[in-house]
Short mmCIF file of N, CA, C and O in Angstrom, two decimals:
data_model
loop_
_atom_site.label_atom_id
_atom_site.label_comp_id
_atom_site.label_asym_id
_atom_site.label_seq_id
_atom_site.Cartn_x
_atom_site.Cartn_y
_atom_site.Cartn_z
N MET A 4 5.13 -3.58 10.59
CA MET A 4 4.47 -4.54 9.72
C MET A 4 4.50 -3.99 8.30
O MET A 4 4.31 -2.79 8.09
N LYS A 5 4.71 -4.88 7.34
CA LYS A 5 4.82 -4.48 5.94
C LYS A 5 4.05 -5.46 5.05
O LYS A 5 3.65 -6.53 5.49
N ALA A 6 3.88 -5.06 3.79
CA ALA A 6 3.34 -5.93 2.75
C ALA A 6 4.09 -5.59 1.47
O ALA A 6 4.68 -4.51 1.34
N LEU A 7 4.06 -6.52 0.52
CA LEU A 7 4.69 -6.30 -0.78
C LEU A 7 3.60 -6.02 -1.80
O LEU A 7 2.64 -6.79 -1.92
N THR A 8 3.72 -4.91 -2.49
CA THR A 8 2.73 -4.53 -3.50
C THR A 8 3.41 -4.35 -4.85
O THR A 8 4.63 -4.18 -4.93
N ALA A 9 2.60 -4.38 -5.90
CA ALA A 9 3.09 -4.19 -7.27
C ALA A 9 1.87 -3.90 -8.14
O ALA A 9 0.74 -3.81 -7.65
N ASN A 10 2.11 -3.78 -9.43
CA ASN A 10 1.02 -3.73 -10.40
C ASN A 10 1.12 -4.97 -11.27
O ASN A 10 2.21 -5.33 -11.73
N ARG A 11 -0.03 -5.61 -11.49
CA ARG A 11 -0.07 -6.78 -12.36
C ARG A 11 0.19 -6.30 -13.78
O ARG A 11 -0.42 -5.32 -14.23
N LEU A 12 1.09 -6.95 -14.46
CA LEU A 12 1.53 -6.47 -15.77
C LEU A 12 0.45 -6.57 -16.84
O LEU A 12 0.32 -5.68 -17.67
N ILE A 13 -0.36 -7.60 -16.80
CA ILE A 13 -1.33 -7.81 -17.87
C ILE A 13 -2.43 -6.75 -17.92
O ILE A 13 -2.94 -6.41 -18.98
N ASP A 14 -2.81 -6.19 -16.74
CA ASP A 14 -3.92 -5.24 -16.73
C ASP A 14 -3.67 -4.00 -15.87
O ASP A 14 -4.52 -3.13 -15.77
N GLY A 15 -2.53 -3.93 -15.21
CA GLY A 15 -2.20 -2.76 -14.40
C GLY A 15 -2.84 -2.73 -13.03
O GLY A 15 -2.64 -1.78 -12.27
N GLU A 16 -3.60 -3.75 -12.67
CA GLU A 16 -4.28 -3.79 -11.38
C GLU A 16 -3.27 -3.77 -10.24
O GLU A 16 -2.24 -4.43 -10.28
N VAL A 17 -3.58 -3.02 -9.19
CA VAL A 17 -2.76 -3.02 -7.98
C VAL A 17 -2.96 -4.36 -7.29
O VAL A 17 -4.10 -4.80 -7.09
N VAL A 18 -1.86 -5.02 -6.94
CA VAL A 18 -1.92 -6.32 -6.28
C VAL A 18 -0.95 -6.35 -5.11
O VAL A 18 -0.03 -5.53 -5.03
N TRP A 19 -1.17 -7.32 -4.22
CA TRP A 19 -0.30 -7.55 -3.06
C TRP A 19 0.07 -9.01 -3.05
O TRP A 19 -0.72 -9.87 -3.46
N LEU A 20 1.26 -9.31 -2.57
CA LEU A 20 1.65 -10.70 -2.40
C LEU A 20 0.79 -11.29 -1.30
O LEU A 20 0.75 -10.77 -0.18
N GLY A 21 0.08 -12.36 -1.65
CA GLY A 21 -0.87 -12.95 -0.71
C GLY A 21 -0.24 -13.99 0.20
O GLY A 21 0.92 -14.38 0.05
N ARG A 22 -1.04 -14.46 1.12
CA ARG A 22 -0.58 -15.44 2.11
C ARG A 22 -0.10 -16.73 1.48
O ARG A 22 0.81 -17.38 1.99
N SER A 23 -0.71 -17.12 0.38
CA SER A 23 -0.33 -18.38 -0.27
C SER A 23 0.77 -18.20 -1.32
O SER A 23 1.15 -19.16 -1.98
N GLY A 24 1.26 -16.96 -1.46
CA GLY A 24 2.31 -16.71 -2.44
C GLY A 24 1.81 -16.25 -3.79
O GLY A 24 2.60 -15.94 -4.67
N THR A 25 0.48 -16.20 -3.95
CA THR A 25 -0.09 -15.68 -5.18
C THR A 25 -0.32 -14.18 -5.01
O THR A 25 -0.26 -13.65 -3.90
N TRP A 26 -0.61 -13.50 -6.10
CA TRP A 26 -0.87 -12.06 -6.05
C TRP A 26 -2.37 -11.85 -5.92
O TRP A 26 -3.15 -12.41 -6.69
N VAL A 27 -2.78 -11.07 -4.92
CA VAL A 27 -4.19 -10.85 -4.63
C VAL A 27 -4.56 -9.39 -4.87
O VAL A 27 -3.71 -8.50 -4.81
N GLU A 28 -5.84 -9.13 -5.13
CA GLU A 28 -6.30 -7.79 -5.48
C GLU A 28 -6.76 -6.96 -4.30
O GLU A 28 -7.11 -5.80 -4.48
N THR A 29 -6.78 -7.54 -3.10
CA THR A 29 -7.21 -6.77 -1.94
C THR A 29 -6.14 -6.81 -0.86
O THR A 29 -5.49 -7.84 -0.65
N LEU A 30 -5.99 -5.70 -0.18
CA LEU A 30 -5.03 -5.62 0.91
C LEU A 30 -5.37 -6.61 2.01
O LEU A 30 -4.49 -7.15 2.68
N ALA A 31 -6.65 -6.90 2.20
CA ALA A 31 -7.08 -7.84 3.24
C ALA A 31 -6.47 -9.22 3.05
O ALA A 31 -6.28 -9.96 4.01
N GLY A 32 -6.16 -9.59 1.81
CA GLY A 32 -5.57 -10.90 1.53
C GLY A 32 -4.06 -10.92 1.50
O GLY A 32 -3.45 -11.95 1.22
N ALA A 33 -3.45 -9.78 1.78
CA ALA A 33 -1.99 -9.67 1.70
C ALA A 33 -1.29 -10.43 2.82
O ALA A 33 -1.80 -10.53 3.93
N ARG A 34 -0.11 -10.94 2.49
CA ARG A 34 0.75 -11.55 3.51
C ARG A 34 1.36 -10.44 4.34
O ARG A 34 1.95 -9.51 3.81
N LEU A 35 1.20 -10.52 5.65
CA LEU A 35 1.76 -9.52 6.55
C LEU A 35 3.19 -9.91 6.90
O LEU A 35 3.44 -11.04 7.34
N LEU A 36 4.11 -9.00 6.68
CA LEU A 36 5.53 -9.27 6.87
C LEU A 36 5.98 -8.62 8.16
O LEU A 36 6.04 -7.39 8.25
N GLU A 37 6.30 -9.44 9.15
CA GLU A 37 6.61 -8.91 10.47
C GLU A 37 8.03 -9.23 10.95
O GLU A 37 8.41 -8.82 12.03
N THR A 38 8.79 -9.97 10.14
CA THR A 38 10.17 -10.29 10.50
C THR A 38 11.08 -9.99 9.32
O THR A 38 10.62 -9.97 8.17
N PRO A 39 12.36 -9.78 9.57
CA PRO A 39 13.30 -9.57 8.47
C PRO A 39 13.33 -10.76 7.49
O PRO A 39 13.46 -10.57 6.28
N GLU A 40 13.15 -11.96 8.01
CA GLU A 40 13.14 -13.15 7.15
C GLU A 40 11.92 -13.14 6.23
O GLU A 40 12.03 -13.47 5.04
N ALA A 41 10.77 -12.78 6.77
CA ALA A 41 9.55 -12.72 5.96
C ALA A 41 9.67 -11.65 4.88
O ALA A 41 9.24 -11.85 3.74
N VAL A 42 10.29 -10.52 5.23
CA VAL A 42 10.51 -9.45 4.25
C VAL A 42 11.43 -9.95 3.13
O VAL A 42 11.13 -9.75 1.95
N ALA A 43 12.51 -10.62 3.48
CA ALA A 43 13.44 -11.13 2.48
C ALA A 43 12.77 -12.14 1.55
O ALA A 43 12.97 -12.12 0.33
N GLU A 44 11.96 -13.04 2.13
CA GLU A 44 11.24 -14.03 1.32
C GLU A 44 10.27 -13.35 0.36
O GLU A 44 10.17 -13.73 -0.81
N ALA A 45 9.56 -12.35 0.84
CA ALA A 45 8.61 -11.64 0.00
C ALA A 45 9.32 -10.89 -1.12
O ALA A 45 8.87 -10.91 -2.27
N GLU A 46 10.41 -10.24 -0.79
CA GLU A 46 11.16 -9.52 -1.83
C GLU A 46 11.69 -10.48 -2.89
O GLU A 46 11.66 -10.16 -4.09
N ALA A 47 12.12 -11.67 -2.49
CA ALA A 47 12.58 -12.67 -3.45
C ALA A 47 11.42 -13.13 -4.34
O ALA A 47 11.56 -13.27 -5.56
N ALA A 48 10.24 -13.33 -3.74
CA ALA A 48 9.06 -13.71 -4.52
C ALA A 48 8.67 -12.61 -5.49
O ALA A 48 8.29 -12.88 -6.64
N GLY A 49 8.79 -11.36 -5.07
CA GLY A 49 8.49 -10.24 -5.95
C GLY A 49 9.46 -10.17 -7.12
O GLY A 49 9.05 -9.92 -8.26
N ALA A 50 10.74 -10.39 -6.85
CA ALA A 50 11.75 -10.37 -7.92
C ALA A 50 11.48 -11.50 -8.93
O ALA A 50 11.60 -11.29 -10.14
N GLU A 51 11.09 -12.67 -8.42
CA GLU A 51 10.76 -13.79 -9.32
C GLU A 51 9.54 -13.46 -10.18
O GLU A 51 9.52 -13.74 -11.38
N ALA A 52 8.52 -12.88 -9.57
CA ALA A 52 7.31 -12.53 -10.31
C ALA A 52 7.59 -11.45 -11.34
O ALA A 52 7.04 -11.48 -12.44
N GLU A 53 8.47 -10.52 -11.01
CA GLU A 53 8.83 -9.49 -11.98
C GLU A 53 9.63 -10.09 -13.13
O GLU A 53 9.38 -9.77 -14.29
N ALA A 54 10.55 -11.00 -12.83
CA ALA A 54 11.33 -11.67 -13.88
C ALA A 54 10.42 -12.51 -14.79
O ALA A 54 10.68 -12.62 -15.99
N ALA A 55 9.36 -13.07 -14.22
CA ALA A 55 8.40 -13.87 -14.99
C ALA A 55 7.38 -12.99 -15.70
O ALA A 55 6.47 -13.49 -16.36
N ARG A 56 7.49 -11.68 -15.52
CA ARG A 56 6.61 -10.69 -16.15
C ARG A 56 5.16 -10.82 -15.70
O ARG A 56 4.23 -10.62 -16.49
N LEU A 57 4.99 -11.14 -14.42
CA LEU A 57 3.65 -11.18 -13.83
C LEU A 57 3.28 -9.84 -13.23
O LEU A 57 2.12 -9.43 -13.27
N VAL A 58 4.28 -9.18 -12.61
CA VAL A 58 4.07 -7.89 -11.98
C VAL A 58 5.20 -6.96 -12.37
O VAL A 58 6.24 -7.39 -12.89
N VAL A 59 4.98 -5.68 -12.10
CA VAL A 59 6.02 -4.68 -12.37
C VAL A 59 6.30 -3.91 -11.08
O VAL A 59 5.39 -3.59 -10.32
N GLU A 60 7.57 -3.67 -10.83
CA GLU A 60 8.08 -2.86 -9.73
C GLU A 60 7.49 -3.20 -8.35
O GLU A 60 6.89 -2.34 -7.70
N PRO A 61 7.66 -4.42 -7.88
CA PRO A 61 7.20 -4.73 -6.53
C PRO A 61 7.99 -3.94 -5.49
O PRO A 61 9.19 -3.72 -5.65
N TYR A 62 7.31 -3.50 -4.43
CA TYR A 62 7.98 -2.77 -3.36
C TYR A 62 7.21 -2.96 -2.06
O TYR A 62 6.04 -3.31 -2.05
N LEU A 63 7.91 -2.72 -0.96
CA LEU A 63 7.33 -2.87 0.37
C LEU A 63 6.58 -1.61 0.77
O LEU A 63 6.99 -0.50 0.45
N ILE A 64 5.48 -1.82 1.51
CA ILE A 64 4.76 -0.69 2.10
C ILE A 64 4.61 -0.93 3.60
O ILE A 64 4.58 -2.08 4.06
N ASP A 65 4.54 0.14 4.34
CA ASP A 65 4.32 0.07 5.79
C ASP A 65 2.83 0.00 6.07
O ASP A 65 2.03 0.68 5.42
N LEU A 66 2.47 -0.81 7.07
CA LEU A 66 1.08 -0.99 7.46
C LEU A 66 0.92 -0.73 8.95
O LEU A 66 1.86 -0.88 9.72
N VAL A 67 -0.31 -0.37 9.33
CA VAL A 67 -0.68 -0.24 10.74
C VAL A 67 -2.05 -0.90 10.95
O VAL A 67 -2.79 -1.11 9.99
N ARG A 68 -2.35 -1.20 12.19
CA ARG A 68 -3.69 -1.67 12.53
C ARG A 68 -4.52 -0.47 12.95
O ARG A 68 -4.13 0.27 13.85
N GLU A 69 -5.65 -0.27 12.28
CA GLU A 69 -6.56 0.82 12.61
C GLU A 69 -7.94 0.23 12.82
O GLU A 69 -8.51 -0.35 11.89
N GLU A 70 -8.45 0.34 14.02
CA GLU A 70 -9.79 -0.16 14.34
C GLU A 70 -9.95 -1.62 13.95
O GLU A 70 -10.96 -2.02 13.37
N GLY A 71 -8.92 -2.42 14.23
CA GLY A 71 -8.97 -3.85 13.96
C GLY A 71 -8.68 -4.26 12.54
O GLY A 71 -8.71 -5.44 12.22
N GLU A 72 -8.41 -3.32 11.67
CA GLU A 72 -8.12 -3.63 10.27
C GLU A 72 -6.71 -3.16 9.92
O GLU A 72 -6.19 -2.23 10.51
N ILE A 73 -6.14 -3.81 8.91
CA ILE A 73 -4.83 -3.43 8.41
C ILE A 73 -5.01 -2.29 7.42
O ILE A 73 -5.88 -2.34 6.55
N ALA A 74 -4.18 -1.24 7.56
CA ALA A 74 -4.26 -0.09 6.66
C ALA A 74 -2.85 0.39 6.31
O ALA A 74 -1.94 0.31 7.14
N PRO A 75 -2.68 0.90 5.10
CA PRO A 75 -1.39 1.48 4.73
C PRO A 75 -1.13 2.76 5.53
O PRO A 75 -2.06 3.48 5.89
N VAL A 76 0.14 3.04 5.77
CA VAL A 76 0.53 4.25 6.48
C VAL A 76 0.47 5.46 5.55
O VAL A 76 -0.11 6.49 5.91
N ARG A 77 1.01 5.32 4.35
CA ARG A 77 1.10 6.46 3.43
C ARG A 77 -0.20 6.67 2.67
O ARG A 77 -0.89 5.73 2.27
N PHE A 78 -0.54 7.93 2.44
CA PHE A 78 -1.76 8.29 1.72
C PHE A 78 -1.79 7.67 0.33
O PHE A 78 -2.82 7.17 -0.13
N ARG A 79 -0.66 7.69 -0.36
CA ARG A 79 -0.57 7.11 -1.71
C ARG A 79 -1.02 5.65 -1.70
O ARG A 79 -1.75 5.20 -2.58
N GLU A 80 -0.58 4.92 -0.70
CA GLU A 80 -0.92 3.49 -0.63
C GLU A 80 -2.37 3.28 -0.23
O GLU A 80 -2.99 2.29 -0.62
N LYS A 81 -2.94 4.21 0.52
CA LYS A 81 -4.37 4.12 0.84
C LYS A 81 -5.20 4.25 -0.44
O LYS A 81 -6.17 3.54 -0.64
N ILE A 82 -4.78 5.16 -1.32
CA ILE A 82 -5.48 5.32 -2.59
C ILE A 82 -5.31 4.06 -3.45
O ILE A 82 -6.27 3.57 -4.04
N ARG A 83 -4.09 3.52 -3.50
CA ARG A 83 -3.85 2.31 -4.29
C ARG A 83 -4.70 1.15 -3.76
O ARG A 83 -5.15 0.31 -4.54
N ALA A 84 -4.93 1.10 -2.47
CA ALA A 84 -5.72 0.02 -1.88
C ALA A 84 -7.21 0.17 -2.16
O ALA A 84 -7.92 -0.81 -2.31
N LYS A 85 -7.69 1.41 -2.24
CA LYS A 85 -9.13 1.65 -2.38
C LYS A 85 -9.56 1.91 -3.82
O LYS A 85 -10.67 1.59 -4.19
N GLY A 86 -8.74 2.57 -4.61
CA GLY A 86 -9.11 2.88 -5.98
C GLY A 86 -9.11 4.38 -6.23
O GLY A 86 -8.80 5.16 -5.33
N PRO A 87 -9.46 4.79 -7.44
CA PRO A 87 -9.41 6.21 -7.82
C PRO A 87 -10.22 7.09 -6.88
O PRO A 87 -11.28 6.69 -6.39
N THR A 88 -9.75 8.29 -6.64
CA THR A 88 -10.44 9.21 -5.74
C THR A 88 -11.43 10.10 -6.46
O THR A 88 -12.28 10.70 -5.83
N VAL A 89 -11.35 10.17 -7.77
CA VAL A 89 -12.21 11.10 -8.50
C VAL A 89 -13.47 10.44 -9.04
O VAL A 89 -14.43 11.13 -9.36
N ARG A 90 -13.50 9.11 -9.10
CA ARG A 90 -14.67 8.41 -9.62
C ARG A 90 -14.96 7.21 -8.75
O ARG A 90 -14.28 6.21 -8.81
N ARG A 91 -15.99 7.30 -7.93
CA ARG A 91 -16.35 6.21 -7.03
C ARG A 91 -16.91 5.00 -7.79
O ARG A 91 -17.06 3.93 -7.22
N ASP A 92 -17.25 5.19 -9.07
CA ASP A 92 -17.82 4.10 -9.86
C ASP A 92 -16.75 3.26 -10.55
O ASP A 92 -17.06 2.34 -11.29
N LEU A 93 -15.48 3.56 -10.29
CA LEU A 93 -14.37 2.81 -10.89
C LEU A 93 -13.50 2.21 -9.80
O LEU A 93 -13.49 2.69 -8.68
N GLY A 94 -12.75 1.19 -10.15
CA GLY A 94 -11.75 0.65 -9.24
C GLY A 94 -12.31 -0.24 -8.14
O GLY A 94 -13.44 -0.70 -8.19
N LYS A 95 -11.48 -0.47 -7.15
CA LYS A 95 -11.80 -1.39 -6.07
C LYS A 95 -13.03 -0.96 -5.27
O LYS A 95 -13.83 -1.78 -4.86
N GLN A 96 -13.19 0.36 -5.04
CA GLN A 96 -14.33 0.80 -4.26
C GLN A 96 -15.65 0.52 -4.98
O GLN A 96 -16.64 0.22 -4.34
N ALA A 97 -15.69 0.59 -6.30
CA ALA A 97 -16.90 0.30 -7.05
C ALA A 97 -17.25 -1.18 -6.93
O ALA A 97 -18.42 -1.54 -6.74
N ARG A 98 -16.26 -2.05 -6.98
CA ARG A 98 -16.52 -3.49 -6.84
C ARG A 98 -17.04 -3.80 -5.44
O ARG A 98 -17.91 -4.64 -5.28
N ARG A 99 -16.52 -3.11 -4.41
CA ARG A 99 -17.00 -3.34 -3.04
C ARG A 99 -18.45 -2.91 -2.90
O ARG A 99 -19.24 -3.59 -2.27
N GLU A 100 -18.82 -1.78 -3.50
CA GLU A 100 -20.19 -1.28 -3.37
C GLU A 100 -21.16 -2.21 -4.07
O GLU A 100 -22.26 -2.43 -3.58
N VAL A 101 -20.79 -2.76 -5.21
CA VAL A 101 -21.66 -3.68 -5.94
C VAL A 101 -21.83 -4.96 -5.14
O VAL A 101 -22.94 -5.47 -5.01
N SER A 102 -20.75 -5.51 -4.57
CA SER A 102 -20.86 -6.75 -3.83
C SER A 102 -21.60 -6.57 -2.50
O SER A 102 -22.18 -7.50 -1.97
N ALA A 103 -21.60 -5.36 -1.96
CA ALA A 103 -22.30 -5.08 -0.71
C ALA A 103 -23.80 -4.91 -0.94
O ALA A 103 -24.60 -5.08 -0.01
N ALA A 104 -24.20 -4.58 -2.16
CA ALA A 104 -25.63 -4.34 -2.46
C ALA A 104 -26.41 -5.62 -2.61
O ALA A 104 -25.97 -6.68 -2.64
#
């Protein structure tokens, strides 16, 4: 299983190609790519978004199911999905903590 990720050009935010074809800010909203055809479609959408200057350097990441949730395989992608490791008050993890309170 894979997903397509990139950085949004306007603000540098890590984004994933979503189920509806838009770019989403959480891995939970990412389109899961499980066939070669789905991968090809996603890569074409990423190339179009890069040409339109919406995102920069889209690429595929490997995913696994862990305890019922989708998670990146590589440590680098886990950090990109959660946010900075040195400051819990910044990035995606800070927004999750605020919304949970």
